Amino acid sequence: MEANIILDIIIIILAVIALAGLWKTFEKAGEKGWKGIIPVYNCYVMLRLTKHSGWWIAVFIAPVLLLILVRIIYGGEIPNSTTENPDAFLSTIGILVLLLVLAIMIIQTVVTYEMARSFKKRLSFTFGLIFLPFVFWPLLGFGDARYVGLSDSDCTCSGEGCTCGDKQEASTDKADEEEEKDSAEAFSDFDSGTDEGEGESEDDESNNNEDNKKNEAEHTNGDSQKDSDQG
């Protein structure tokens, strides 16, 4: 009994840790954090983030609708293998349920994989998100991973990791480099203009000094000649 209680507590703690990671991951992706902890709806939001149709979420709702339909068909009682007619159970809901569960697993895996790509994570990280959500979702949400999104066909993944969004980053870096280059050239031109202005000022000052000296010399010669005439 005590072991079951301890196990339940551990499960609750791990679930809270995983939900906290989902909350922070959704905030990094520009969504409200609470959207990440609501079942089914969080998958719908992830479908939008990974540029898939929101209609995929119908696969998650289909089992509930199927259950309601079966209750209506069988008069409010869901048949099982112990009923008098187990073949009816297998033929009506068994295969459909298996197919829907398989479809849900596939969609969930695809969405999780592309969410990992949106943060430039590898395929191995996707398996961590699926099988160890209480470890890898907090790593994604609270770690230094940056959300870059899936921009058209620019996202490709390989064994060395994903290169999603690198083209945009490269173009941004190139634009920054060009802007810095233009700023450096403008500053250089400004310095050259300043130096030229200083050189012209020095030349003007030198010319003025020469003119002043010439005027003084002429004035001195004029005074000397005047004195001679007076003598």
Short mmCIF file of C-alpha atoms in Angstrom, two decimals:
data_model
loop_
_atom_site.label_atom_id
_atom_site.label_comp_id
_atom_site.label_asym_id
_atom_site.label_seq_id
_atom_site.Cartn_x
_atom_site.Cartn_y
_atom_site.Cartn_z
CA MET A 1 0.00 0.00 0.00
CA GLU A 2 2.74 2.42 1.00
CA ALA A 3 4.71 1.41 -2.09
CA ASN A 4 1.75 2.32 -4.29
CA ILE A 5 1.44 5.71 -2.62
CA ILE A 6 5.15 6.40 -3.08
CA LEU A 7 4.92 5.34 -6.73
CA ASP A 8 1.94 7.63 -7.28
CA ILE A 9 3.83 10.55 -5.71
CA ILE A 10 6.84 9.89 -7.95
CA ILE A 11 4.61 9.76 -11.03
CA ILE A 12 2.93 13.04 -10.06
CA ILE A 13 6.30 14.73 -9.50
CA LEU A 14 7.63 13.53 -12.87
CA ALA A 15 4.42 14.69 -14.59
CA VAL A 16 4.73 18.14 -13.00
CA ILE A 17 8.36 18.38 -14.15
CA ALA A 18 7.40 17.42 -17.72
CA LEU A 19 4.52 19.92 -17.75
CA ALA A 20 6.82 22.67 -16.48
CA GLY A 21 9.19 21.91 -19.36
CA LEU A 22 6.30 22.07 -21.82
CA TRP A 23 5.18 25.39 -20.33
CA LYS A 24 8.62 26.97 -20.81
CA THR A 25 9.02 25.44 -24.28
CA PHE A 26 5.74 26.98 -25.46
CA GLU A 27 6.80 30.35 -24.05
CA LYS A 28 10.04 30.14 -26.04
CA ALA A 29 7.98 29.44 -29.16
CA GLY A 30 5.95 32.61 -28.58
CA GLU A 31 2.84 30.92 -27.18
CA LYS A 32 1.19 31.13 -23.79
CA GLY A 33 2.74 28.63 -21.42
CA TRP A 34 -0.60 27.23 -20.23
CA LYS A 35 -1.34 26.01 -23.76
CA GLY A 36 1.39 23.42 -23.37
CA ILE A 37 -0.17 21.63 -20.39
CA ILE A 38 -3.69 21.08 -21.77
CA PRO A 39 -3.98 17.62 -23.37
CA VAL A 40 -4.95 17.50 -27.05
CA TYR A 41 -4.98 21.31 -27.29
CA ASN A 42 -1.20 21.41 -26.80
CA CYS A 43 -0.87 19.04 -29.76
CA TYR A 44 -3.09 21.35 -31.81
CA VAL A 45 -0.81 24.30 -30.99
CA MET A 46 2.26 22.25 -31.88
CA LEU A 47 0.64 21.39 -35.21
CA ARG A 48 0.38 25.12 -35.94
CA LEU A 49 3.94 25.76 -34.79
CA THR A 50 5.22 23.04 -37.10
CA LYS A 51 3.11 24.32 -40.02
CA HIS A 52 0.69 21.39 -40.18
CA SER A 53 -3.05 21.52 -40.64
CA GLY A 54 -5.02 21.82 -37.42
CA TRP A 55 -7.45 19.25 -38.81
CA TRP A 56 -4.99 16.54 -37.81
CA ILE A 57 -6.32 16.98 -34.30
CA ALA A 58 -9.50 15.24 -35.43
CA VAL A 59 -7.64 11.93 -35.11
CA PHE A 60 -7.29 12.59 -31.37
CA ILE A 61 -11.01 13.32 -31.01
CA ALA A 62 -12.15 10.37 -33.15
CA PRO A 63 -11.79 7.71 -30.41
CA VAL A 64 -14.11 9.68 -28.13
CA LEU A 65 -16.66 10.02 -30.90
CA LEU A 66 -16.30 6.33 -31.67
CA LEU A 67 -16.93 5.45 -28.04
CA ILE A 68 -20.10 7.53 -28.03
CA LEU A 69 -21.23 5.89 -31.27
CA VAL A 70 -20.65 2.39 -29.87
CA ARG A 71 -22.64 3.22 -26.75
CA ILE A 72 -25.51 4.37 -28.96
CA ILE A 73 -25.36 1.27 -31.15
CA TYR A 74 -25.19 -1.18 -28.26
CA GLY A 75 -27.79 0.54 -26.14
CA GLY A 76 -25.46 2.26 -23.71
CA GLU A 77 -23.27 -0.80 -23.04
CA ILE A 78 -19.83 -1.23 -24.58
CA PRO A 79 -19.33 -4.86 -25.64
CA ASN A 80 -16.15 -6.74 -24.74
CA SER A 81 -14.60 -10.12 -25.35
CA THR A 82 -16.73 -11.69 -22.63
CA THR A 83 -20.04 -10.82 -24.25
CA GLU A 84 -22.13 -13.35 -26.11
CA ASN A 85 -21.07 -11.95 -29.47
CA PRO A 86 -17.37 -10.96 -29.28
CA ASP A 87 -17.13 -10.94 -33.09
CA ALA A 88 -19.41 -7.90 -33.15
CA PHE A 89 -17.00 -6.10 -30.81
CA LEU A 90 -13.97 -6.97 -32.94
CA SER A 91 -15.67 -6.04 -36.17
CA THR A 92 -17.10 -2.71 -35.00
CA ILE A 93 -14.55 -1.07 -32.77
CA GLY A 94 -11.51 -3.28 -32.34
CA ILE A 95 -9.79 -2.57 -35.63
CA LEU A 96 -10.86 1.06 -35.69
CA VAL A 97 -9.46 1.66 -32.22
CA LEU A 98 -6.14 0.07 -33.16
CA LEU A 99 -5.89 2.15 -36.32
CA LEU A 100 -6.74 5.35 -34.46
CA VAL A 101 -4.21 4.63 -31.73
CA LEU A 102 -1.57 3.94 -34.38
CA ALA A 103 -2.46 7.19 -36.19
CA ILE A 104 -2.27 9.16 -32.94
CA MET A 105 1.16 7.71 -32.18
CA ILE A 106 2.41 8.57 -35.67
CA ILE A 107 1.08 12.13 -35.55
CA GLN A 108 2.45 12.67 -32.04
CA THR A 109 5.87 11.40 -33.12
CA VAL A 110 5.95 13.60 -36.24
CA VAL A 111 4.88 16.69 -34.30
CA THR A 112 7.42 16.03 -31.54
CA TYR A 113 10.17 15.49 -34.10
CA GLU A 114 9.44 18.76 -35.86
CA MET A 115 9.19 20.61 -32.55
CA ALA A 116 12.72 19.36 -31.85
CA ARG A 117 13.78 20.59 -35.31
CA SER A 118 12.27 23.98 -34.48
CA PHE A 119 14.84 24.21 -31.69
CA LYS A 120 17.65 22.83 -33.91
CA LYS A 121 17.78 19.52 -32.04
CA ARG A 122 18.75 16.14 -33.41
CA LEU A 123 16.60 13.08 -34.02
CA SER A 124 17.97 11.48 -30.86
CA PHE A 125 16.55 14.38 -28.86
CA THR A 126 13.11 13.55 -30.30
CA PHE A 127 13.28 10.05 -28.81
CA GLY A 128 14.17 11.65 -25.51
CA LEU A 129 11.10 13.89 -25.70
CA ILE A 130 8.91 10.84 -26.37
CA PHE A 131 10.32 8.28 -23.93
CA LEU A 132 11.77 10.56 -21.21
CA PRO A 133 9.53 13.65 -21.30
CA PHE A 134 10.25 14.53 -17.67
CA VAL A 135 13.94 14.93 -18.61
CA PHE A 136 14.02 16.29 -22.15
CA TRP A 137 11.10 18.75 -22.09
CA PRO A 138 12.67 20.62 -19.12
CA LEU A 139 16.01 20.52 -20.95
CA LEU A 140 14.36 22.10 -23.97
CA GLY A 141 12.32 24.63 -21.99
CA PHE A 142 14.82 25.68 -19.34
CA GLY A 143 18.00 25.15 -21.37
CA ASP A 144 19.73 27.51 -23.77
CA ALA A 145 17.98 26.12 -26.88
CA ARG A 146 16.54 28.90 -29.05
CA TYR A 147 13.33 28.59 -31.05
CA VAL A 148 13.93 29.24 -34.77
CA GLY A 149 10.77 27.68 -36.20
CA LEU A 150 10.26 25.82 -39.44
CA SER A 151 10.57 28.37 -42.24
CA ASP A 152 9.39 26.77 -45.46
CA SER A 153 12.00 24.32 -46.79
CA ASP A 154 15.03 25.83 -45.11
CA CYS A 155 15.01 23.21 -42.34
CA THR A 156 17.04 20.09 -42.96
CA CYS A 157 18.30 17.52 -40.45
CA SER A 158 21.21 15.12 -40.67
CA GLY A 159 23.33 13.06 -38.33
CA GLU A 160 25.17 16.16 -37.20
CA GLY A 161 21.96 17.96 -36.26
CA CYS A 162 19.42 20.28 -37.81
CA THR A 163 20.20 23.37 -39.87
CA CYS A 164 16.76 24.93 -39.54
CA GLY A 165 16.82 28.69 -39.93
CA ASP A 166 20.56 28.89 -40.66
CA LYS A 167 19.94 30.68 -43.97
CA GLN A 168 18.07 33.45 -42.23
CA GLU A 169 20.80 33.70 -39.59
CA ALA A 170 23.50 33.76 -42.26
CA SER A 171 21.73 36.51 -44.18
CA THR A 172 21.28 38.47 -40.97
CA ASP A 173 24.97 38.10 -40.13
CA LYS A 174 25.89 39.18 -43.65
CA ALA A 175 23.66 42.23 -43.37
CA ASP A 176 25.26 43.10 -40.03
CA GLU A 177 28.73 42.75 -41.56
CA GLU A 178 27.78 45.00 -44.47
CA GLU A 179 26.34 47.56 -42.08
CA GLU A 180 29.52 47.51 -40.00
CA LYS A 181 31.58 47.85 -43.18
CA ASP A 182 29.51 50.84 -44.32
CA SER A 183 29.86 52.43 -40.90
CA ALA A 184 33.63 51.90 -40.99
CA GLU A 185 33.86 53.44 -44.45
CA ALA A 186 31.75 56.41 -43.40
CA PHE A 187 33.93 56.91 -40.33
CA SER A 188 37.05 56.63 -42.49
CA ASP A 189 35.68 59.21 -44.92
CA PHE A 190 34.86 61.48 -42.02
CA ASP A 191 38.42 61.17 -40.69
CA SER A 192 39.82 61.86 -44.16
CA GLY A 193 37.61 64.90 -44.51
CA THR A 194 38.68 66.13 -41.10
CA ASP A 195 42.36 65.65 -41.95
CA GLU A 196 41.90 67.46 -45.25
CA GLY A 197 40.08 70.27 -43.48
CA GLU A 198 42.89 70.57 -40.96
CA GLY A 199 45.45 70.55 -43.78
CA GLU A 200 43.59 73.30 -45.62
CA SER A 201 43.36 75.33 -42.42
CA GLU A 202 47.08 74.97 -41.87
CA ASP A 203 47.76 76.02 -45.48
CA ASP A 204 45.50 79.05 -45.11
CA GLU A 205 47.19 80.00 -41.87
CA SER A 206 50.63 79.62 -43.48
CA ASN A 207 49.56 81.80 -46.41
CA ASN A 208 48.21 84.42 -44.03
CA ASN A 209 51.48 84.43 -42.12
CA GLU A 210 53.43 84.90 -45.35
CA ASP A 211 51.12 87.75 -46.39
CA ASN A 212 51.55 89.39 -42.99
CA LYS A 213 55.31 89.09 -43.21
CA LYS A 214 55.27 90.56 -46.73
CA ASN A 215 53.09 93.44 -45.59
CA GLU A 216 55.39 94.12 -42.63
CA ALA A 217 58.43 94.06 -44.91
CA GLU A 218 56.80 96.48 -47.33
CA HIS A 219 55.78 98.70 -44.44
CA THR A 220 59.33 98.66 -43.07
CA ASN A 221 60.80 99.49 -46.46
CA GLY A 222 58.31 102.31 -46.86
CA ASP A 223 59.28 103.80 -43.50
CA SER A 224 62.98 103.53 -44.32
CA GLN A 225 62.47 105.27 -47.65
CA LYS A 226 60.41 107.98 -45.96
CA ASP A 227 63.16 108.61 -43.42
CA SER A 228 65.69 108.86 -46.20
CA ASP A 229 63.59 111.40 -48.03
CA GLN A 230 63.22 113.46 -44.88
CA GLY A 231 66.97 113.35 -44.30
#
